[in-house]
């Protein structure tokens, strides 16, 4: 049978290539940080990692991970409830709850698993999930695994959310679900208005803080800090794979009864391995750093503000952002691809995004600013954008 299946797969792959959607992976041979080395020998400035606080190769995290590796070993060889829980896991769960001002936390192998395992144990057929149309794929998949009735509202559109809430009034329990920061535009979900509508229409709220935690809010504690809603949101999910060290791991944090039930019934928690001690220890260290000072968060905010101001002065069209995601709008897919390639030749590593990742005619280059960037890195990036922007007539010469 495989011969015919192989032909079928080859056709699929050819189709992806012909549509210009085939994803190639660039090989990096250095640690993840502001300056990275590629396998072809090039050294480039990295502006496309989710390394928002510059912790991916931070000495304090490496030391914590190294100590835990020596003292607590490499792997746990178990799920949490059999023999996979060390004191470190409990400490990290407590640190995450302190950071978000929540009651309890449950760790997962990734936020993909946190979102995959959050809906099905909590809600049933008689309930409703009301989800933003631009929510992350893992939320969409998690919702698919749950029998609750599904409602969708246009991205951050509060009139539409209200309509969906009205339509969902017959259901028993209602849960509104949103990303904290949407990864293509960098816009923050209007959580103040979502929360008000939730109260008005008797619903609960879940926020995925993957792109917002460590970034958004006066001290980087996420969208609940930005909107003064700490401790008021029932469910928050997030990742250790972005601002908090960038290794691996996810979590759900919130009301303690919710977390307790997830420990009993959430399938990616019950049937998947426990996080390795070194990752957990480095995670604890990341939260200690953020508790001790807001140096990294402040630097990220300064870097982002500086980058946006200078790029605007150069004449680039930057989507309004409240996060560290800066969408440089080019509108044309080919232009976005060409510009990203030319920027790489200038030593700036950024990614072009175009349909179907973003709407047709809304192609862009996404720049992700980090606390790991120094001023000279930002200046080099801005200068390269200006040079190539003029060359490609994106900005006036
Ligand atoms: C990155 C991301 C995830 C996935 O996180 P992992 O820990 O890498 O699985 C989930 N949700 C959102 C909104 C994300 O941006």
XYZ file of C-alpha atoms and ligand atoms in Angstrom:
412
model
C 0.000 0.000 0.000
C 2.789 2.410 0.841
C 3.656 3.081 -2.820
C 0.273 4.671 -3.517
C 0.271 6.504 -0.170
C 3.767 7.782 -0.962
C 2.552 9.207 -4.290
C -0.326 10.863 -2.466
C 2.073 12.456 0.037
C 4.377 13.605 -2.752
C 1.447 15.369 -4.432
C 0.562 17.085 -1.172
C 4.148 18.226 -0.663
C 4.382 19.490 -4.257
C 1.152 21.419 -3.701
C 2.595 23.099 -0.598
C 5.775 24.026 -2.523
C 3.852 25.362 -5.524
C 1.709 27.535 -3.252
C 4.951 29.006 -1.888
C 4.062 27.775 1.596
C 6.804 25.208 2.153
C 8.585 25.883 5.434
C 12.328 25.436 5.488
C 14.247 25.487 8.745
C 17.316 27.635 9.161
C 20.045 25.862 11.138
C 21.512 27.739 14.096
C 24.802 26.573 15.631
C 24.998 28.938 18.604
C 22.880 29.484 21.725
C 19.657 31.459 21.298
C 20.427 35.118 21.974
C 20.645 38.544 20.329
C 23.555 37.535 18.077
C 23.317 34.046 16.625
C 25.519 32.026 14.281
C 23.981 30.150 11.360
C 25.312 26.881 9.977
C 26.380 28.617 6.757
C 28.800 30.653 8.876
C 26.820 33.882 8.913
C 26.485 35.790 12.150
C 23.177 37.644 12.392
C 21.119 39.723 14.792
C 18.071 37.779 15.860
C 14.786 39.677 15.795
C 12.389 36.734 15.483
C 12.704 34.781 18.745
C 10.113 34.841 21.531
C 13.064 35.496 23.844
C 11.372 38.643 25.187
C 13.356 39.013 28.405
C 16.650 37.708 27.032
C 16.535 34.718 29.412
C 17.117 31.929 26.854
C 20.851 31.968 27.497
C 20.945 33.900 30.766
C 23.786 32.888 33.142
C 21.486 32.731 36.202
C 19.150 30.272 34.487
C 22.017 28.174 33.155
C 23.489 27.983 36.656
C 20.138 26.972 38.170
C 19.611 24.352 35.461
C 23.171 23.007 35.895
C 22.813 22.704 39.660
C 19.492 20.904 39.345
C 20.907 18.603 36.676
C 23.689 17.526 39.061
C 21.585 17.411 42.225
C 18.225 16.158 40.941
C 19.208 14.238 37.834
C 18.261 14.422 34.184
C 14.738 13.025 33.821
C 11.752 12.037 35.936
C 10.687 8.927 33.983
C 7.173 9.311 35.290
C 4.010 11.315 35.139
C 3.387 13.658 38.043
C 0.948 11.526 40.063
C 2.980 8.293 40.016
C 6.540 9.306 40.930
C 7.195 12.444 38.877
C 6.763 15.237 41.428
C 9.771 16.819 43.106
C 9.647 19.725 45.544
C 10.915 21.809 42.608
C 7.686 21.224 40.672
C 5.623 22.427 43.624
C 7.928 25.441 44.064
C 7.558 26.451 40.418
C 3.775 26.076 40.579
C 3.726 28.351 43.635
C 6.054 30.886 41.944
C 3.770 31.079 38.898
C 0.700 31.604 41.124
C 2.520 34.407 43.000
C 3.513 36.044 39.724
C -0.048 36.129 38.383
C -1.773 36.652 41.745
C -3.714 33.389 41.319
C -4.568 30.584 43.761
C -2.851 27.516 42.309
C -0.966 26.304 39.219
C -0.636 23.049 37.290
C 2.391 22.419 35.042
C 2.318 20.799 31.603
C 4.940 19.738 29.074
C 3.928 22.756 26.958
C 1.211 25.388 26.732
C -0.102 23.408 23.767
C -0.902 20.692 26.314
C -2.251 23.159 28.879
C -4.746 24.438 26.298
C -5.380 20.932 24.973
C -6.263 19.704 28.458
C -8.181 22.590 29.997
C -11.641 22.523 28.385
C -12.692 18.883 28.240
C -12.409 18.175 31.991
C -14.263 21.355 32.987
C -17.123 21.824 30.521
C -19.740 19.567 28.923
C -22.454 19.554 26.291
C -24.711 21.886 28.247
C -22.002 24.581 28.465
C -20.622 27.209 26.049
C -17.126 28.282 24.971
C -16.947 31.698 23.328
C -13.621 32.026 21.548
C -11.814 34.854 19.726
C -11.417 34.037 16.018
C -7.668 34.636 16.156
C -6.943 32.443 19.165
C -3.894 30.174 19.034
C -4.146 26.770 17.324
C -3.795 24.980 20.671
C -6.936 26.695 21.992
C -8.809 25.738 18.838
C -7.684 22.116 19.227
C -8.510 22.096 22.946
C -12.010 23.388 22.233
C -12.447 20.647 19.607
C -11.774 18.006 22.265
C -14.565 19.386 24.452
C -18.298 18.757 24.002
C -19.324 22.312 24.949
C -21.264 24.415 22.403
C -18.901 26.617 20.394
C -19.285 30.314 19.680
C -16.749 32.462 17.865
C -16.345 36.233 17.827
C -14.310 38.391 15.427
C -10.867 39.356 16.763
C -11.214 41.637 19.784
C -14.668 42.713 18.508
C -16.705 43.457 21.628
C -20.005 43.989 19.802
C -19.648 40.537 18.312
C -18.649 39.061 21.683
C -21.796 40.562 23.198
C -23.922 39.010 20.431
C -22.354 35.604 21.034
C -22.873 35.914 24.784
C -26.529 36.699 24.178
C -26.822 33.657 21.929
C -25.210 31.490 24.610
C -27.543 32.464 27.446
C -29.426 29.147 27.369
C -26.295 27.213 28.249
C -25.408 26.277 31.845
C -21.872 27.716 32.150
C -20.151 30.126 29.750
C -16.386 30.556 29.282
C -14.903 33.369 27.160
C -11.445 32.476 25.830
C -8.855 34.868 24.430
C -5.152 35.179 23.744
C -3.580 37.962 25.844
C -1.510 39.251 22.916
C -2.296 38.201 19.355
C 0.910 37.070 17.746
C 0.523 38.516 14.259
C -0.454 42.118 15.122
C 0.868 42.382 18.673
C -2.466 43.804 19.850
C -3.591 43.157 23.420
C -7.021 41.642 24.036
C -9.395 44.283 25.538
C -9.616 42.345 28.788
C -11.315 45.167 30.701
C -14.261 45.087 28.326
C -14.237 41.298 28.086
C -14.391 41.138 31.890
C -17.251 43.650 32.016
C -19.223 41.677 29.414
C -18.497 38.447 31.312
C -20.038 39.996 34.420
C -22.988 41.399 32.505
C -23.758 38.074 30.800
C -22.756 35.735 33.625
C -19.675 34.157 32.070
C -16.142 33.172 33.137
C -12.917 34.245 31.400
C -9.790 32.402 30.293
C -6.694 34.227 28.989
C -3.696 32.625 27.290
C -0.774 34.794 28.419
C 1.874 33.070 26.256
C 2.906 36.239 24.356
C 1.894 38.705 27.081
C 3.383 37.321 30.322
C 6.725 38.938 31.087
C 5.962 41.576 28.459
C 2.688 43.440 28.960
C 1.761 45.467 32.057
C 3.766 47.969 34.084
C 5.957 45.234 35.610
C 5.437 42.653 32.876
C 2.919 40.530 34.742
C 0.660 40.230 31.731
C -2.702 41.532 30.598
C -4.310 41.042 33.995
C -1.797 43.536 35.373
C -2.365 45.945 32.489
C -6.119 46.033 33.125
C -5.996 45.841 36.923
C -7.621 42.422 36.918
C -5.107 40.414 38.922
C -6.824 37.542 40.718
C -10.140 38.196 38.955
C -9.759 35.935 35.924
C -10.783 32.313 36.443
C -8.210 30.659 34.148
C -4.816 31.778 32.805
C -2.636 29.576 30.616
C 0.926 30.316 29.583
C 4.247 28.950 28.420
C 7.776 28.676 29.800
C 8.883 28.613 26.163
C 8.783 32.352 25.482
C 9.666 35.128 27.973
C 10.393 32.763 30.893
C 13.572 31.121 29.617
C 12.362 29.694 26.346
C 13.081 26.029 27.061
C 9.867 24.016 27.351
C 6.846 23.783 29.593
C 3.399 25.255 30.042
C 0.942 25.914 32.822
C -2.618 26.647 33.799
C -3.058 28.921 36.803
C -6.211 30.286 38.413
C -8.993 29.315 40.796
C -7.890 26.464 43.035
C -10.889 24.194 42.460
C -10.292 24.417 38.712
C -6.627 23.475 39.125
C -7.534 20.657 41.532
C -9.969 19.135 39.050
C -7.426 19.455 36.221
C -4.911 17.453 38.313
C -7.530 14.687 38.520
C -8.856 14.731 34.970
C -6.679 16.649 32.494
C -5.355 14.088 30.036
C -2.082 15.761 28.922
C -1.208 16.049 32.653
C -2.212 12.510 33.603
C -0.742 10.733 30.592
C 2.432 12.672 29.742
C 5.828 12.934 31.379
C 6.788 15.327 34.149
C 9.037 18.300 33.306
C 12.782 17.653 33.864
C 14.225 19.128 37.101
C 16.709 21.382 35.279
C 13.924 23.079 33.317
C 11.834 23.488 36.455
C 14.748 24.905 38.476
C 15.601 27.404 35.729
C 11.923 28.371 35.599
C 11.944 29.078 39.335
C 15.050 31.214 38.828
C 13.324 33.204 36.064
C 10.442 34.075 38.391
C 12.913 34.976 41.172
C 14.680 37.380 38.807
C 11.399 39.073 37.927
C 10.354 39.233 41.575
C 13.674 40.780 42.639
C 13.583 43.594 40.087
C 11.828 44.820 36.965
C 15.123 45.539 35.209
C 14.482 43.140 32.319
C 10.848 44.140 31.849
C 11.816 47.844 31.925
C 14.565 47.275 29.371
C 12.142 45.440 27.093
C 9.644 48.302 27.316
C 12.362 50.882 26.594
C 13.730 48.851 23.679
C 10.280 48.403 22.152
C 9.348 52.074 22.494
C 12.698 53.118 20.965
C 12.364 50.699 18.054
C 8.818 51.763 17.193
C 9.630 55.461 17.432
C 12.687 55.207 15.182
C 11.000 52.959 12.635
C 8.060 55.366 12.487
C 10.454 58.282 11.943
C 12.022 56.355 9.046
C 8.567 56.216 7.461
C 7.621 52.605 8.108
C 4.012 51.641 8.667
C 4.015 49.835 12.031
C 0.820 48.342 13.408
C -0.059 49.877 16.758
C 1.282 47.449 19.344
C 1.147 47.203 23.125
C 3.523 44.244 23.201
C 7.027 43.460 21.946
C 5.660 42.324 18.589
C 6.138 44.978 15.900
C 4.392 44.254 12.608
C 6.107 46.222 9.815
C 3.303 46.363 7.258
C 4.256 45.755 3.606
C 0.862 44.385 2.410
C 2.410 42.496 -0.533
C 3.500 38.869 0.066
C 6.360 38.880 -2.431
C 7.682 42.158 -1.073
C 7.609 40.773 2.480
C 9.581 37.718 1.371
C 12.086 39.729 -0.644
C 12.607 42.257 2.101
C 13.175 39.568 4.756
C 15.745 37.884 2.483
C 17.577 41.161 1.846
C 17.553 41.982 5.552
C 19.173 38.633 6.276
C 21.930 39.558 3.819
C 22.362 42.693 5.949
C 22.704 40.502 9.049
C 19.164 40.993 10.385
C 17.126 37.865 10.945
C 13.381 38.586 10.722
C 10.469 36.685 9.231
C 7.937 37.700 6.604
C 4.340 36.638 7.149
C 1.718 36.489 4.437
C -1.502 34.701 3.545
C -2.751 32.326 4.957
C -0.980 33.172 8.234
C -2.331 36.731 7.969
C -5.256 37.973 5.795
C -4.769 38.417 2.046
C -3.109 41.753 1.248
C -1.844 42.178 4.832
C 1.689 40.796 4.401
C 4.260 42.041 6.861
C 7.569 41.478 8.548
C 7.232 40.682 12.216
C 9.976 42.075 14.425
C 10.223 40.810 18.003
C 12.124 43.051 20.359
C 13.922 41.611 23.394
C 15.514 42.801 26.625
C 18.510 40.861 25.276
C 18.963 43.498 22.551
C 21.416 46.327 23.219
C 20.957 49.765 21.697
C 23.541 49.031 19.002
C 21.549 45.927 17.973
C 18.384 47.988 17.629
C 20.233 50.695 15.690
C 21.712 48.121 13.287
C 18.268 46.669 12.707
C 16.680 50.087 12.108
C 19.518 51.099 9.744
C 19.183 47.878 7.743
C 15.409 48.359 7.486
C 15.956 51.928 6.258
C 18.543 50.845 3.666
C 16.471 47.976 2.253
C 13.235 49.930 2.663
C 14.603 52.653 0.363
C 16.019 50.121 -2.074
C 12.612 48.418 -2.377
C 10.764 51.771 -2.365
C 8.855 50.912 0.809
C 9.901 54.268 2.281
C 10.970 57.453 0.465
C 14.657 57.613 -0.512
C 3.367 29.857 21.784
C 1.958 29.740 22.190
C 1.430 28.539 22.680
C 2.225 27.261 22.702
O 3.158 27.256 23.730
P 4.145 26.014 23.869
O 4.532 26.017 25.312
O 5.277 26.264 22.932
O 3.371 24.796 23.499
C 0.123 28.536 23.133
N -0.646 29.647 23.069
C -0.182 30.798 22.580
C -1.063 32.007 22.547
C 1.135 30.882 22.120
O 1.591 32.049 21.617
